Amino acid sequence: MKERLDHEEGVQETYIPMEYRTEHGRTDYVPVINNLIFVRSSYNDLTDIRKNMLLYEPLRYIMHPVTENKMTHSEAIFVPDAMMQDFIRVTRERSDDVIFLDNLDFAFKPGIKAQITEGPYTGVTGVVKRIKKNICLILPIEQVAAVAILHVPRHHLRYIADDDSGK
């Protein structure tokens, strides 16, 4: 599916977070989250691709509830470009300093926003949390996935206000 989408007009980029996983004595390079493809495209272009081509019928949006004027409806989740680029940058290369978090409740709890100022992840923005007494930077993708950069030295962080993107 990813290879097909990569060649579609209106799709700028696709991404599947991958990891090495060992099962039954065999190591394979597999998606971290089954059946998930991040697609950078406009909503209209992606809807047209899904609507007009039988090959793409299985594609679904991940939806989340939105409440407006005391009425609740569902909308597709959109990930801001800067957040997605940070997520891709951190997860593209295999590193022992980066882990995917299984506990999304923990990952999405409020925290202090910060940006890394030194090292291989300079410029990456996320939320500061502690994991096993270590300072980490969490990059949450709205109720879909979260990744942690482990062991970030405190002096490599610049804390930022909510209205300051830091980029």
mmCIF file of N, CA, C and O in Angstrom, residues 2 8 17 21 23 25-26 68 75 89 94 100 105 107-108 115 122 147 150:
data_model
loop_
_atom_site.group_PDB
_atom_site.id
_atom_site.type_symbol
_atom_site.label_atom_id
_atom_site.label_comp_id
_atom_site.label_asym_id
_atom_site.label_seq_id
_atom_site.Cartn_x
_atom_site.Cartn_y
_atom_site.Cartn_z
ATOM 1 N N LYS A 2 1.939 1.244 0.814
ATOM 2 C CA LYS A 2 2.827 2.401 0.885
ATOM 3 C C LYS A 2 3.446 2.704 -0.481
ATOM 4 O O LYS A 2 3.479 3.857 -0.905
ATOM 5 N N GLU A 8 1.340 8.307 -6.008
ATOM 6 C CA GLU A 8 0.090 9.013 -6.296
ATOM 7 C C GLU A 8 0.299 10.524 -6.320
ATOM 8 O O GLU A 8 1.021 11.068 -5.475
ATOM 9 N N PRO A 17 6.647 3.752 10.713
ATOM 10 C CA PRO A 17 7.706 3.539 11.708
ATOM 11 C C PRO A 17 8.030 2.050 11.810
ATOM 12 O O PRO A 17 7.134 1.223 11.939
ATOM 13 N N ARG A 21 12.491 -6.720 15.327
ATOM 14 C CA ARG A 21 11.818 -7.525 16.335
ATOM 15 C C ARG A 21 12.261 -8.973 16.176
ATOM 16 O O ARG A 21 12.244 -9.511 15.074
ATOM 17 N N GLU A 23 11.553 -12.833 17.042
ATOM 18 C CA GLU A 23 10.549 -13.812 17.468
ATOM 19 C C GLU A 23 10.958 -15.172 16.942
ATOM 20 O O GLU A 23 11.333 -15.306 15.773
ATOM 21 N N GLY A 25 13.559 -16.904 17.422
ATOM 22 C CA GLY A 25 14.945 -16.976 16.993
ATOM 23 C C GLY A 25 15.235 -16.284 15.675
ATOM 24 O O GLY A 25 16.326 -16.383 15.126
ATOM 25 N N ARG A 26 14.279 -15.538 15.147
ATOM 26 C CA ARG A 26 14.439 -14.864 13.855
ATOM 27 C C ARG A 26 14.197 -13.361 14.043
ATOM 28 O O ARG A 26 13.227 -12.952 14.675
ATOM 29 N N GLU A 68 -18.144 20.511 19.771
ATOM 30 C CA GLU A 68 -18.367 21.914 19.420
ATOM 31 C C GLU A 68 -19.819 22.240 19.725
ATOM 32 O O GLU A 68 -20.725 21.511 19.317
ATOM 33 N N GLU A 75 -13.726 13.521 13.817
ATOM 34 C CA GLU A 75 -12.916 14.112 12.753
ATOM 35 C C GLU A 75 -11.651 13.293 12.583
ATOM 36 O O GLU A 75 -11.154 12.677 13.532
ATOM 37 N N ARG A 89 12.161 12.010 12.108
ATOM 38 C CA ARG A 89 13.610 12.170 12.352
ATOM 39 C C ARG A 89 14.081 11.288 13.511
ATOM 40 O O ARG A 89 15.128 10.648 13.439
ATOM 41 N N ARG A 94 17.533 3.580 13.789
ATOM 42 C CA ARG A 94 17.462 2.727 14.984
ATOM 43 C C ARG A 94 18.473 3.219 16.009
ATOM 44 O O ARG A 94 19.644 3.406 15.700
ATOM 45 N N PHE A 100 9.620 3.236 21.581
ATOM 46 C CA PHE A 100 8.193 3.471 21.390
ATOM 47 C C PHE A 100 7.508 3.135 22.706
ATOM 48 O O PHE A 100 7.844 2.146 23.356
ATOM 49 N N ASP A 105 -1.529 6.347 27.722
ATOM 50 C CA ASP A 105 -2.111 7.198 28.765
ATOM 51 C C ASP A 105 -1.016 8.038 29.424
ATOM 52 O O ASP A 105 -1.183 9.236 29.649
ATOM 53 N N ALA A 107 1.934 8.769 28.084
ATOM 54 C CA ALA A 107 2.537 9.644 27.074
ATOM 55 C C ALA A 107 1.714 10.905 26.827
ATOM 56 O O ALA A 107 2.263 11.958 26.524
ATOM 57 N N PHE A 108 0.389 10.811 26.962
ATOM 58 C CA PHE A 108 -0.466 11.942 26.631
ATOM 59 C C PHE A 108 -0.878 12.780 27.830
ATOM 60 O O PHE A 108 -1.624 13.732 27.683
ATOM 61 N N GLN A 115 12.462 21.867 23.919
ATOM 62 C CA GLN A 115 13.164 21.587 22.670
ATOM 63 C C GLN A 115 14.606 21.220 23.006
ATOM 64 O O GLN A 115 15.218 21.838 23.885
ATOM 65 N N THR A 122 19.013 17.783 18.049
ATOM 66 C CA THR A 122 18.877 19.234 18.183
ATOM 67 C C THR A 122 17.673 19.722 17.378
ATOM 68 O O THR A 122 17.511 19.370 16.211
ATOM 69 N N VAL A 147 6.782 8.234 21.181
ATOM 70 C CA VAL A 147 8.162 7.790 21.232
ATOM 71 C C VAL A 147 8.888 8.634 22.272
ATOM 72 O O VAL A 147 8.535 9.797 22.493
ATOM 73 N N LEU A 150 15.407 8.863 25.345
ATOM 74 C CA LEU A 150 15.842 8.581 26.712
ATOM 75 C C LEU A 150 17.092 9.368 27.081
ATOM 76 O O LEU A 150 17.896 9.721 26.218
#
